[in-house]
Structure formats: C-alpha cells, structure tokens
Amino acid sequence: MKIKDIIKEGKPVIALEAHNGLSALIVENSPFDAIWISSLTDSASKGLPDTELISMDSRLDTVRQIRQVSTKPIIYDGDTGGQVEQFPYWVARLEEAGVDAIIIEDKAFPKRNSLDENASHILEDVDVFSKKISAGKAVAKDVMIIARLESLIAKHNVYEAMSRAEMFLNAGADGIMIHSKESVNAVEVFEFAKMFKEKHPEVPLVCVPTTYNQFTNKELSELGFNIIIHANHLLRASLKAMQETADRLWADQRSKDLDDDIATVKAIFKITGYTS
Ligand code: SPV
Ligand code: MG
C-alpha cells in the first residue's frame, strides 16, 4: 500500500530504518508500515560519516537491495538533495528504483548529521530550497517530495520553521518534516505540530523521535504526526552486537560461549530464503 493511501485512510505510517537487504528483510517480516533509508545508517554501514559522501550509484544500490527483498513503501533520506540542477536527476532515478517518498532537508550542502552537537548547522536560502523542490516536482510522477525543516536543529524558532514550511508548500512540497534533537519534552516540535495542523490539516507531517523517544507512536500520532520514523535502530543494535561479539571472541579465543547470543547459520539460511 502506498504511503499516501495509508494516510488517506487516517492511519499513521510507522517506519523503521534499513540500510541493506538483510536489515530490510527484518522490516519486511515485521508489522512496520514502511522502510526509512537513512543517510546516517547507509553511510555508517559503508564505514563513512553522514556528510553526503556517498555517490548516487552507491545510494541507489542500497535502494535496489532493499526493493528486491521488500514490497513495503520506501521513504528515502535525500540529505540536501544536492544543487537545484542536480535534484531532478535524483528524483527520476529514485522513482524508477521504486521509492515512495523522498525527504530533503533545508540545510546547506554538505550537511552534517542533525544530531551532531558540535556541527554548525547552516540553513539553505529559502528561495534556493524552494526552487529545488519545484525542480524535483517538475519531474516527479507519483513519488512524494517532502521538505524537512532544520530550523530547530539550527537553533531558530518555530515561527521561522512555520514560515519556511509555508514557502516550501507553495513550491509544491507534498509534506513537511519537522526535525529536533530536543530530549526533555520536545515542546517546540509539538508546538510546531499544533500550529501546522491547525493551518494544514490535510498535509502529511513527519517526525523522527530519536531523542524524544519517551513518546509512543500512538501519542505522536495523536499530536498530529502522520509519518513517524524510527531512523537508526537496526544499525545501532547491530553495531553494539558486532562490537561485543568481536571483543568476546578475542577474549575467549574461541566462539563456543557466543553460540547462545548470536544468530545461527540456519537463521541466515532461513531469512535469505536459502531453506524454507
Ligand atoms: C537519518 O537517519 O539519516 C536522518 C535523521 O537524517 S537524523 O539522523 O536524526 O538526522
Ligand atoms: Mg539523514
């Protein structure tokens, strides 16, 4: 089912991150509605930091790995979308590869990960970003293009975020994502959601509650969010498990005691369809 159709039915879309074919199989076999292809975890799984270093071919390869093993809608993290002139090429290739929605963020290229406390997060000029959205919409057939607001990440206020949202909707955006790294009670995100939904009840609103993760999907949906993205959890789980496994195996000098804590080889056969 397409993301648009789930939202039209009045249901929230709950997405979980995948960064390759195997993690996509985990999401495919779960009740999650959609897959988020995160720039953070796509980069990390290739051993790189999240700062728009990965080529178009490499990112499209991740999309194809995931599309081959899952029929769930894909929400693609398009970073800044590159230059205005480049973005339409991304839109066409990603739509062809089977992506349902593309989210681009209103930061200057090359962006740094939004959760990086030490990075200076510079916002893109509003007119330039609006042009980028319009250029993408001009080639989009059915793929949604969602504008991601980084105002709160860059320490601006909700009014600035709201005025940017209006501009990006005028430019043709099919939805808005508001991002934040607040952790205590995410007051500003919810203030934005209230203001935005009062004005645009029909426009899809997206959140990524990595830092304000005390709220449940149901609570976030009741606060106005239509798409809720759990953006990095499969990669984070595997990173910790891999690190601990390497440490223990070296400490023990054999793998016997790990057997109960790691997946069996049979489990790999099973999930990849090698045995039924
Ligand atoms: C990602 O998952 O790559 C995102 C969300 O863009 S965040 O890491 O919070 O910036
Ligand atoms: Mg990202």
PDB file of C-alpha atoms and ligand atoms in Angstrom:
ATOM      1  CA  MET A   1       0.000   0.000   0.000  1.00  0.00           C
ATOM      2  CA  LYS A   2       1.288   3.475  -0.845  1.00  0.00           C
ATOM      3  CA  ILE A   3       2.107   5.946   1.910  1.00  0.00           C
ATOM      4  CA  LYS A   4      -0.425   8.440   0.535  1.00  0.00           C
ATOM      5  CA  ASP A   5      -3.166   5.815   0.747  1.00  0.00           C
ATOM      6  CA  ILE A   6      -2.348   4.810   4.336  1.00  0.00           C
ATOM      7  CA  ILE A   7      -2.535   8.496   5.342  1.00  0.00           C
ATOM      8  CA  LYS A   8      -5.784   8.995   3.403  1.00  0.00           C
ATOM      9  CA  GLU A   9      -7.292   6.169   5.463  1.00  0.00           C
ATOM     10  CA  GLY A  10      -6.448   8.223   8.569  1.00  0.00           C
ATOM     11  CA  LYS A  11      -3.756   5.835   9.805  1.00  0.00           C
ATOM     12  CA  PRO A  12      -0.237   6.767  10.885  1.00  0.00           C
ATOM     13  CA  VAL A  13       2.691   5.401   8.866  1.00  0.00           C
ATOM     14  CA  ILE A  14       5.258   3.890  11.215  1.00  0.00           C
ATOM     15  CA  ALA A  15       8.627   3.462   9.515  1.00  0.00           C
ATOM     16  CA  LEU A  16      11.766   1.616  10.592  1.00  0.00           C
ATOM     17  CA  GLU A  17      15.251   2.153   9.193  1.00  0.00           C
ATOM     18  CA  ALA A  18      17.000  -0.320   6.894  1.00  0.00           C
ATOM     19  CA  HIS A  19      20.470   0.040   5.396  1.00  0.00           C
ATOM     20  CA  ASN A  20      20.862  -3.080   3.253  1.00  0.00           C
ATOM     21  CA  GLY A  21      18.994  -6.150   2.041  1.00  0.00           C
ATOM     22  CA  LEU A  22      19.323  -8.060   5.321  1.00  0.00           C
ATOM     23  CA  SER A  23      18.005  -5.270   7.540  1.00  0.00           C
ATOM     24  CA  ALA A  24      15.204  -4.702   5.012  1.00  0.00           C
ATOM     25  CA  LEU A  25      14.216  -8.361   5.436  1.00  0.00           C
ATOM     26  CA  ILE A  26      13.833  -7.725   9.165  1.00  0.00           C
ATOM     27  CA  VAL A  27      11.473  -4.815   8.458  1.00  0.00           C
ATOM     28  CA  GLU A  28       9.673  -6.781   5.729  1.00  0.00           C
ATOM     29  CA  ASN A  29       8.889  -9.559   8.246  1.00  0.00           C
ATOM     30  CA  SER A  30       7.651  -7.082  10.875  1.00  0.00           C
ATOM     31  CA  PRO A  31       4.417  -5.078  11.298  1.00  0.00           C
ATOM     32  CA  PHE A  32       6.101  -1.739  10.425  1.00  0.00           C
ATOM     33  CA  ASP A  33       4.370   0.073   7.567  1.00  0.00           C
ATOM     34  CA  ALA A  34       7.379   1.446   5.732  1.00  0.00           C
ATOM     35  CA  ILE A  35      11.176   1.459   5.406  1.00  0.00           C
ATOM     36  CA  TRP A  36      13.323   4.538   6.029  1.00  0.00           C
ATOM     37  CA  ILE A  37      16.583   4.593   4.086  1.00  0.00           C
ATOM     38  CA  SER A  38      18.610   6.761   6.424  1.00  0.00           C
ATOM     39  CA  SER A  39      21.656   8.694   5.235  1.00  0.00           C
ATOM     40  CA  LEU A  40      23.230   8.126   8.663  1.00  0.00           C
ATOM     41  CA  THR A  41      22.923   4.348   8.559  1.00  0.00           C
ATOM     42  CA  ASP A  42      23.528   3.988   4.803  1.00  0.00           C
ATOM     43  CA  SER A  43      26.782   5.931   5.317  1.00  0.00           C
ATOM     44  CA  ALA A  44      27.734   4.119   8.546  1.00  0.00           C
ATOM     45  CA  SER A  45      27.170   0.688   7.025  1.00  0.00           C
ATOM     46  CA  LYS A  46      29.752   1.687   4.402  1.00  0.00           C
ATOM     47  CA  GLY A  47      32.131   2.884   7.129  1.00  0.00           C
ATOM     48  CA  LEU A  48      31.597   6.562   6.342  1.00  0.00           C
ATOM     49  CA  PRO A  49      30.358   9.611   8.277  1.00  0.00           C
ATOM     50  CA  ASP A  50      26.976  11.144   7.457  1.00  0.00           C
ATOM     51  CA  THR A  51      28.035  14.132   5.401  1.00  0.00           C
ATOM     52  CA  GLU A  52      26.859  13.487   1.828  1.00  0.00           C
ATOM     53  CA  LEU A  53      29.955  11.495   0.837  1.00  0.00           C
ATOM     54  CA  ILE A  54      28.205   8.550  -0.804  1.00  0.00           C
ATOM     55  CA  SER A  55      27.787   8.589  -4.580  1.00  0.00           C
ATOM     56  CA  MET A  56      24.479   8.324  -6.402  1.00  0.00           C
ATOM     57  CA  ASP A  57      25.382   4.805  -7.618  1.00  0.00           C
ATOM     58  CA  SER A  58      26.141   3.615  -4.113  1.00  0.00           C
ATOM     59  CA  ARG A  59      22.952   5.042  -2.613  1.00  0.00           C
ATOM     60  CA  LEU A  60      20.870   3.652  -5.487  1.00  0.00           C
ATOM     61  CA  ASP A  61      22.471   0.270  -4.904  1.00  0.00           C
ATOM     62  CA  THR A  62      21.161   0.349  -1.312  1.00  0.00           C
ATOM     63  CA  VAL A  63      17.689   1.229  -2.606  1.00  0.00           C
ATOM     64  CA  ARG A  64      17.800  -1.672  -5.069  1.00  0.00           C
ATOM     65  CA  GLN A  65      18.979  -4.169  -2.432  1.00  0.00           C
ATOM     66  CA  ILE A  66      16.051  -3.136  -0.288  1.00  0.00           C
ATOM     67  CA  ARG A  67      13.489  -3.002  -3.104  1.00  0.00           C
ATOM     68  CA  GLN A  68      14.466  -6.538  -4.172  1.00  0.00           C
ATOM     69  CA  VAL A  69      13.528  -8.051  -0.812  1.00  0.00           C
ATOM     70  CA  SER A  70      10.638  -5.859   0.318  1.00  0.00           C
ATOM     71  CA  THR A  71       7.359  -4.605  -1.039  1.00  0.00           C
ATOM     72  CA  LYS A  72       6.892  -2.063   1.772  1.00  0.00           C
ATOM     73  CA  PRO A  73       6.907   1.616   0.824  1.00  0.00           C
ATOM     74  CA  ILE A  74      10.339   3.222   0.959  1.00  0.00           C
ATOM     75  CA  ILE A  75      10.913   6.693   2.389  1.00  0.00           C
ATOM     76  CA  TYR A  76      14.291   7.867   1.144  1.00  0.00           C
ATOM     77  CA  ASP A  77      16.504  10.275   3.090  1.00  0.00           C
ATOM     78  CA  GLY A  78      17.783  12.544   0.318  1.00  0.00           C
ATOM     79  CA  ASP A  79      20.029  14.744   2.520  1.00  0.00           C
ATOM     80  CA  THR A  80      20.069  18.245   0.966  1.00  0.00           C
ATOM     81  CA  GLY A  81      19.163  16.910  -2.488  1.00  0.00           C
ATOM     82  CA  GLY A  82      22.371  18.425  -3.904  1.00  0.00           C
ATOM     83  CA  GLN A  83      22.251  21.500  -6.129  1.00  0.00           C
ATOM     84  CA  VAL A  84      18.959  22.718  -7.638  1.00  0.00           C
ATOM     85  CA  GLU A  85      20.107  21.458 -11.064  1.00  0.00           C
ATOM     86  CA  GLN A  86      21.028  18.022  -9.676  1.00  0.00           C
ATOM     87  CA  PHE A  87      17.928  17.209  -7.653  1.00  0.00           C
ATOM     88  CA  PRO A  88      15.626  16.294 -10.591  1.00  0.00           C
ATOM     89  CA  TYR A  89      18.082  13.523 -11.594  1.00  0.00           C
ATOM     90  CA  TRP A  90      17.844  12.057  -8.108  1.00  0.00           C
ATOM     91  CA  VAL A  91      14.048  12.238  -8.196  1.00  0.00           C
ATOM     92  CA  ALA A  92      13.812  10.446 -11.550  1.00  0.00           C
ATOM     93  CA  ARG A  93      16.296   7.690 -10.597  1.00  0.00           C
ATOM     94  CA  LEU A  94      14.796   7.145  -7.147  1.00  0.00           C
ATOM     95  CA  GLU A  95      11.263   6.942  -8.510  1.00  0.00           C
ATOM     96  CA  GLU A  96      12.426   4.457 -11.145  1.00  0.00           C
ATOM     97  CA  ALA A  97      14.094   2.410  -8.370  1.00  0.00           C
ATOM     98  CA  GLY A  98      10.760   2.173  -6.527  1.00  0.00           C
ATOM     99  CA  VAL A  99      10.942   4.850  -3.844  1.00  0.00           C
ATOM    100  CA  ASP A 100       7.597   6.134  -2.496  1.00  0.00           C
ATOM    101  CA  ALA A 101       8.700   9.381  -0.851  1.00  0.00           C
ATOM    102  CA  ILE A 102      11.881  11.482  -0.841  1.00  0.00           C
ATOM    103  CA  ILE A 103      12.671  13.792   2.072  1.00  0.00           C
ATOM    104  CA  ILE A 104      15.191  16.592   1.548  1.00  0.00           C
ATOM    105  CA  GLU A 105      16.443  18.899   4.290  1.00  0.00           C
ATOM    106  CA  ASP A 106      16.799  22.677   4.107  1.00  0.00           C
ATOM    107  CA  LYS A 107      20.475  22.821   5.084  1.00  0.00           C
ATOM    108  CA  ALA A 108      23.436  23.963   3.028  1.00  0.00           C
ATOM    109  CA  PHE A 109      25.500  21.292   1.226  1.00  0.00           C
ATOM    110  CA  PRO A 110      27.340  19.356   2.597  1.00  0.00           C
ATOM    111  CA  LYS A 111      25.173  18.906   5.635  1.00  0.00           C
ATOM    112  CA  ARG A 112      26.326  17.238   8.865  1.00  0.00           C
ATOM    113  CA  ASN A 113      24.100  14.829  10.782  1.00  0.00           C
ATOM    114  CA  SER A 114      21.392  16.759  12.652  1.00  0.00           C
ATOM    115  CA  LEU A 115      22.130  15.025  15.959  1.00  0.00           C
ATOM    116  CA  ASP A 116      25.772  16.164  15.883  1.00  0.00           C
ATOM    117  CA  GLU A 117      26.019  18.657  18.746  1.00  0.00           C
ATOM    118  CA  ASN A 118      29.381  20.002  17.578  1.00  0.00           C
ATOM    119  CA  ALA A 119      28.477  20.731  13.958  1.00  0.00           C
ATOM    120  CA  SER A 120      27.358  24.160  12.850  1.00  0.00           C
ATOM    121  CA  HIS A 121      24.075  23.585  11.069  1.00  0.00           C
ATOM    122  CA  ILE A 122      23.656  26.186   8.327  1.00  0.00           C
ATOM    123  CA  LEU A 123      20.232  26.614   6.764  1.00  0.00           C
ATOM    124  CA  GLU A 124      19.849  26.845   2.988  1.00  0.00           C
ATOM    125  CA  ASP A 125      18.478  30.049   1.483  1.00  0.00           C
ATOM    126  CA  VAL A 126      14.670  29.736   1.370  1.00  0.00           C
ATOM    127  CA  ASP A 127      14.392  30.668  -2.322  1.00  0.00           C
ATOM    128  CA  VAL A 128      17.113  28.243  -3.363  1.00  0.00           C
ATOM    129  CA  PHE A 129      15.477  25.383  -1.437  1.00  0.00           C
ATOM    130  CA  SER A 130      12.046  26.292  -2.839  1.00  0.00           C
ATOM    131  CA  LYS A 131      13.489  26.127  -6.361  1.00  0.00           C
ATOM    132  CA  LYS A 132      14.949  22.725  -5.569  1.00  0.00           C
ATOM    133  CA  ILE A 133      11.544  21.407  -4.529  1.00  0.00           C
ATOM    134  CA  SER A 134       9.869  22.821  -7.645  1.00  0.00           C
ATOM    135  CA  ALA A 135      12.587  21.333  -9.864  1.00  0.00           C
ATOM    136  CA  GLY A 136      12.031  17.932  -8.254  1.00  0.00           C
ATOM    137  CA  LYS A 137       8.246  18.172  -8.530  1.00  0.00           C
ATOM    138  CA  ALA A 138       8.559  19.010 -12.224  1.00  0.00           C
ATOM    139  CA  VAL A 139       9.924  15.517 -12.950  1.00  0.00           C
ATOM    140  CA  ALA A 140       8.124  13.531 -10.214  1.00  0.00           C
ATOM    141  CA  LYS A 141       5.357  11.259 -11.495  1.00  0.00           C
ATOM    142  CA  ASP A 142       3.897   9.858  -8.313  1.00  0.00           C
ATOM    143  CA  VAL A 143       6.773   9.991  -5.808  1.00  0.00           C
ATOM    144  CA  MET A 144       6.135  12.334  -2.855  1.00  0.00           C
ATOM    145  CA  ILE A 145       8.648  15.086  -2.164  1.00  0.00           C
ATOM    146  CA  ILE A 146       8.703  16.098   1.480  1.00  0.00           C
ATOM    147  CA  ALA A 147      10.511  19.195   2.777  1.00  0.00           C
ATOM    148  CA  ARG A 148      12.427  18.678   6.013  1.00  0.00           C
ATOM    149  CA  LEU A 149      12.785  21.706   8.257  1.00  0.00           C
ATOM    150  CA  GLU A 150      16.048  22.012  10.145  1.00  0.00           C
ATOM    151  CA  SER A 151      15.183  25.338  11.812  1.00  0.00           C
ATOM    152  CA  LEU A 152      15.030  23.849  15.314  1.00  0.00           C
ATOM    153  CA  ILE A 153      18.282  21.911  14.744  1.00  0.00           C
ATOM    154  CA  ALA A 154      19.936  25.210  13.716  1.00  0.00           C
ATOM    155  CA  LYS A 155      18.549  26.853  16.884  1.00  0.00           C
ATOM    156  CA  HIS A 156      15.925  29.013  15.147  1.00  0.00           C
ATOM    157  CA  ASN A 157      12.379  29.154  16.479  1.00  0.00           C
ATOM    158  CA  VAL A 158       9.058  27.580  15.490  1.00  0.00           C
ATOM    159  CA  TYR A 159       7.871  30.753  13.720  1.00  0.00           C
ATOM    160  CA  GLU A 160      10.864  30.614  11.406  1.00  0.00           C
ATOM    161  CA  ALA A 161      10.107  26.915  10.812  1.00  0.00           C
ATOM    162  CA  MET A 162       6.461  27.712  10.091  1.00  0.00           C
ATOM    163  CA  SER A 163       7.304  30.449   7.605  1.00  0.00           C
ATOM    164  CA  ARG A 164       9.720  28.105   5.803  1.00  0.00           C
ATOM    165  CA  ALA A 165       7.037  25.400   5.747  1.00  0.00           C
ATOM    166  CA  GLU A 166       4.625  27.798   4.003  1.00  0.00           C
ATOM    167  CA  MET A 167       7.233  28.682   1.369  1.00  0.00           C
ATOM    168  CA  PHE A 168       8.062  25.032   0.701  1.00  0.00           C
ATOM    169  CA  LEU A 169       4.388  24.078   0.397  1.00  0.00           C
ATOM    170  CA  ASN A 170       3.955  26.920  -2.110  1.00  0.00           C
ATOM    171  CA  ALA A 171       6.887  25.471  -4.033  1.00  0.00           C
ATOM    172  CA  GLY A 172       4.999  22.152  -4.294  1.00  0.00           C
ATOM    173  CA  ALA A 173       6.157  20.043  -1.333  1.00  0.00           C
ATOM    174  CA  ASP A 174       3.792  17.119  -0.647  1.00  0.00           C
ATOM    175  CA  GLY A 175       4.511  17.092   3.068  1.00  0.00           C
ATOM    176  CA  ILE A 176       6.628  18.591   5.833  1.00  0.00           C
ATOM    177  CA  MET A 177       9.051  17.014   8.283  1.00  0.00           C
ATOM    178  CA  ILE A 178       9.980  18.934  11.399  1.00  0.00           C
ATOM    179  CA  HIS A 179      13.231  17.765  12.977  1.00  0.00           C
ATOM    180  CA  SER A 180      14.507  18.325  16.501  1.00  0.00           C
ATOM    181  CA  LYS A 181      17.125  16.965  18.861  1.00  0.00           C
ATOM    182  CA  GLU A 182      15.300  18.080  21.989  1.00  0.00           C
ATOM    183  CA  SER A 183      15.144  15.334  24.549  1.00  0.00           C
ATOM    184  CA  VAL A 184      13.331  16.558  27.635  1.00  0.00           C
ATOM    185  CA  ASN A 185       9.789  17.019  26.374  1.00  0.00           C
ATOM    186  CA  ALA A 186      10.160  18.221  22.794  1.00  0.00           C
ATOM    187  CA  VAL A 187       7.992  21.291  23.469  1.00  0.00           C
ATOM    188  CA  GLU A 188       8.925  23.083  20.257  1.00  0.00           C
ATOM    189  CA  VAL A 189       8.191  20.111  17.991  1.00  0.00           C
ATOM    190  CA  PHE A 190       4.731  19.745  19.456  1.00  0.00           C
ATOM    191  CA  GLU A 191       4.124  23.492  19.310  1.00  0.00           C
ATOM    192  CA  PHE A 192       5.027  23.356  15.614  1.00  0.00           C
ATOM    193  CA  ALA A 193       2.778  20.319  15.035  1.00  0.00           C
ATOM    194  CA  LYS A 194      -0.176  22.124  16.613  1.00  0.00           C
ATOM    195  CA  MET A 195       0.329  25.312  14.606  1.00  0.00           C
ATOM    196  CA  PHE A 196       0.941  23.407  11.386  1.00  0.00           C
ATOM    197  CA  LYS A 197      -2.007  21.035  11.667  1.00  0.00           C
ATOM    198  CA  GLU A 198      -4.410  23.878  12.520  1.00  0.00           C
ATOM    199  CA  LYS A 199      -3.459  25.512   9.227  1.00  0.00           C
ATOM    200  CA  HIS A 200      -2.852  22.440   7.072  1.00  0.00           C
ATOM    201  CA  PRO A 201      -4.836  19.519   8.479  1.00  0.00           C
ATOM    202  CA  GLU A 202      -4.540  17.549   5.229  1.00  0.00           C
ATOM    203  CA  VAL A 203      -0.791  17.924   4.649  1.00  0.00           C
ATOM    204  CA  PRO A 204       1.297  14.950   5.839  1.00  0.00           C
ATOM    205  CA  LEU A 205       3.537  15.822   8.803  1.00  0.00           C
ATOM    206  CA  VAL A 206       6.613  13.748   9.633  1.00  0.00           C
ATOM    207  CA  CYS A 207       8.743  13.364  12.774  1.00  0.00           C
ATOM    208  CA  VAL A 208      11.904  11.456  13.744  1.00  0.00           C
ATOM    209  CA  PRO A 209      11.671  10.966  17.529  1.00  0.00           C
ATOM    210  CA  THR A 210      15.204   9.639  18.127  1.00  0.00           C
ATOM    211  CA  THR A 211      15.859  11.983  21.055  1.00  0.00           C
ATOM    212  CA  TYR A 212      12.286  12.413  22.362  1.00  0.00           C
ATOM    213  CA  ASN A 213      11.675   8.661  22.306  1.00  0.00           C
ATOM    214  CA  GLN A 214       9.659   8.557  25.520  1.00  0.00           C
ATOM    215  CA  PHE A 215       6.562   9.189  23.383  1.00  0.00           C
ATOM    216  CA  THR A 216       4.797   6.228  21.780  1.00  0.00           C
ATOM    217  CA  ASN A 217       3.712   6.044  18.143  1.00  0.00           C
ATOM    218  CA  LYS A 218       0.115   6.454  19.299  1.00  0.00           C
ATOM    219  CA  GLU A 219       0.910   9.597  21.297  1.00  0.00           C
ATOM    220  CA  LEU A 220       2.848  11.133  18.389  1.00  0.00           C
ATOM    221  CA  SER A 221       0.046  10.307  16.001  1.00  0.00           C
ATOM    222  CA  GLU A 222      -2.482  11.970  18.333  1.00  0.00           C
ATOM    223  CA  LEU A 223      -0.271  15.066  18.400  1.00  0.00           C
ATOM    224  CA  GLY A 224      -0.677  15.373  14.622  1.00  0.00           C
ATOM    225  CA  PHE A 225       2.135  13.357  13.056  1.00  0.00           C
ATOM    226  CA  ASN A 226       1.182  11.226  10.047  1.00  0.00           C
ATOM    227  CA  ILE A 227       4.581   9.595   9.494  1.00  0.00           C
ATOM    228  CA  ILE A 228       6.766   8.520  12.422  1.00  0.00           C
ATOM    229  CA  ILE A 229      10.279   7.392  11.555  1.00  0.00           C
ATOM    230  CA  HIS A 230      12.453   5.221  13.801  1.00  0.00           C
ATOM    231  CA  ALA A 231      15.555   6.292  11.967  1.00  0.00           C
ATOM    232  CA  ASN A 232      18.609   4.286  13.013  1.00  0.00           C
ATOM    233  CA  HIS A 233      17.750   1.497  15.444  1.00  0.00           C
ATOM    234  CA  LEU A 234      18.647  -1.618  13.436  1.00  0.00           C
ATOM    235  CA  LEU A 235      22.102  -0.246  12.653  1.00  0.00           C
ATOM    236  CA  ARG A 236      22.646   0.812  16.274  1.00  0.00           C
ATOM    237  CA  ALA A 237      21.571  -2.632  17.513  1.00  0.00           C
ATOM    238  CA  SER A 238      23.910  -4.422  15.121  1.00  0.00           C
ATOM    239  CA  LEU A 239      26.842  -2.086  15.851  1.00  0.00           C
ATOM    240  CA  LYS A 240      26.693  -2.905  19.572  1.00  0.00           C
ATOM    241  CA  ALA A 241      26.206  -6.618  18.939  1.00  0.00           C
ATOM    242  CA  MET A 242      29.113  -6.793  16.474  1.00  0.00           C
ATOM    243  CA  GLN A 243      31.431  -4.893  18.791  1.00  0.00           C
ATOM    244  CA  GLU A 244      30.608  -7.107  21.791  1.00  0.00           C
ATOM    245  CA  THR A 245      30.955 -10.263  19.709  1.00  0.00           C
ATOM    246  CA  ALA A 246      34.388  -9.284  18.410  1.00  0.00           C
ATOM    247  CA  ASP A 247      35.550  -8.417  21.944  1.00  0.00           C
ATOM    248  CA  ARG A 248      34.253 -11.636  23.488  1.00  0.00           C
ATOM    249  CA  LEU A 249      35.545 -13.885  20.734  1.00  0.00           C
ATOM    250  CA  TRP A 250      39.032 -12.433  21.084  1.00  0.00           C
ATOM    251  CA  ALA A 251      38.917 -12.599  24.885  1.00  0.00           C
ATOM    252  CA  ASP A 252      37.787 -16.248  24.880  1.00  0.00           C
ATOM    253  CA  GLN A 253      39.984 -17.271  21.942  1.00  0.00           C
ATOM    254  CA  ARG A 254      37.101 -19.500  20.763  1.00  0.00           C
ATOM    255  CA  SER A 255      33.463 -18.921  19.823  1.00  0.00           C
ATOM    256  CA  LYS A 256      31.752 -21.659  21.876  1.00  0.00           C
ATOM    257  CA  ASP A 257      30.322 -19.351  24.560  1.00  0.00           C
ATOM    258  CA  LEU A 258      28.851 -16.992  21.979  1.00  0.00           C
ATOM    259  CA  ASP A 259      26.587 -19.574  20.416  1.00  0.00           C
ATOM    260  CA  ASP A 260      23.523 -18.694  22.501  1.00  0.00           C
ATOM    261  CA  ASP A 261      23.897 -14.948  21.901  1.00  0.00           C
ATOM    262  CA  ILE A 262      24.278 -14.825  18.126  1.00  0.00           C
ATOM    263  CA  ALA A 263      22.050 -15.954  15.271  1.00  0.00           C
ATOM    264  CA  THR A 264      22.630 -19.452  13.931  1.00  0.00           C
ATOM    265  CA  VAL A 265      23.843 -20.049  10.405  1.00  0.00           C
ATOM    266  CA  LYS A 266      20.471 -21.745   9.829  1.00  0.00           C
ATOM    267  CA  ALA A 267      18.771 -18.455  10.743  1.00  0.00           C
ATOM    268  CA  ILE A 268      20.740 -16.766   7.938  1.00  0.00           C
ATOM    269  CA  PHE A 269      19.653 -19.501   5.514  1.00  0.00           C
ATOM    270  CA  LYS A 270      16.069 -19.023   6.608  1.00  0.00           C
ATOM    271  CA  ILE A 271      15.818 -15.239   6.356  1.00  0.00           C
ATOM    272  CA  THR A 272      17.562 -15.133   2.987  1.00  0.00           C
ATOM    273  CA  GLY A 273      15.303 -17.874   1.616  1.00  0.00           C
ATOM    274  CA  TYR A 274      18.077 -20.461   1.197  1.00  0.00           C
ATOM    275  CA  THR A 275      15.974 -23.006   3.067  1.00  0.00           C
ATOM    276  CA  SER A 276      12.271 -22.796   3.620  1.00  0.00           C
TER     277      SER A 276
HETATM  278  C1  SPV B   1      18.993   9.948   9.185  1.00  0.00           C
HETATM  279  O1  SPV B   1      18.513   8.927   9.684  1.00  0.00           O
HETATM  280  O2  SPV B   1      19.975   9.938   8.448  1.00  0.00           O
HETATM  281  C2  SPV B   1      18.384  11.262   9.456  1.00  0.00           C
HETATM  282  C3  SPV B   1      17.712  11.511  10.743  1.00  0.00           C
HETATM  283  O3  SPV B   1      18.521  12.142   8.626  1.00  0.00           O
HETATM  284  S1  SPV B   1      18.915  12.174  11.823  1.00  0.00           S
HETATM  285  O4  SPV B   1      19.991  11.223  11.951  1.00  0.00           O
HETATM  286  O5  SPV B   1      18.247  12.427  13.094  1.00  0.00           O
HETATM  287  O6  SPV B   1      19.388  13.440  11.234  1.00  0.00           O
HETATM  288 MG    MG B   2      19.992  11.767   7.208  1.00  0.00          MG
END
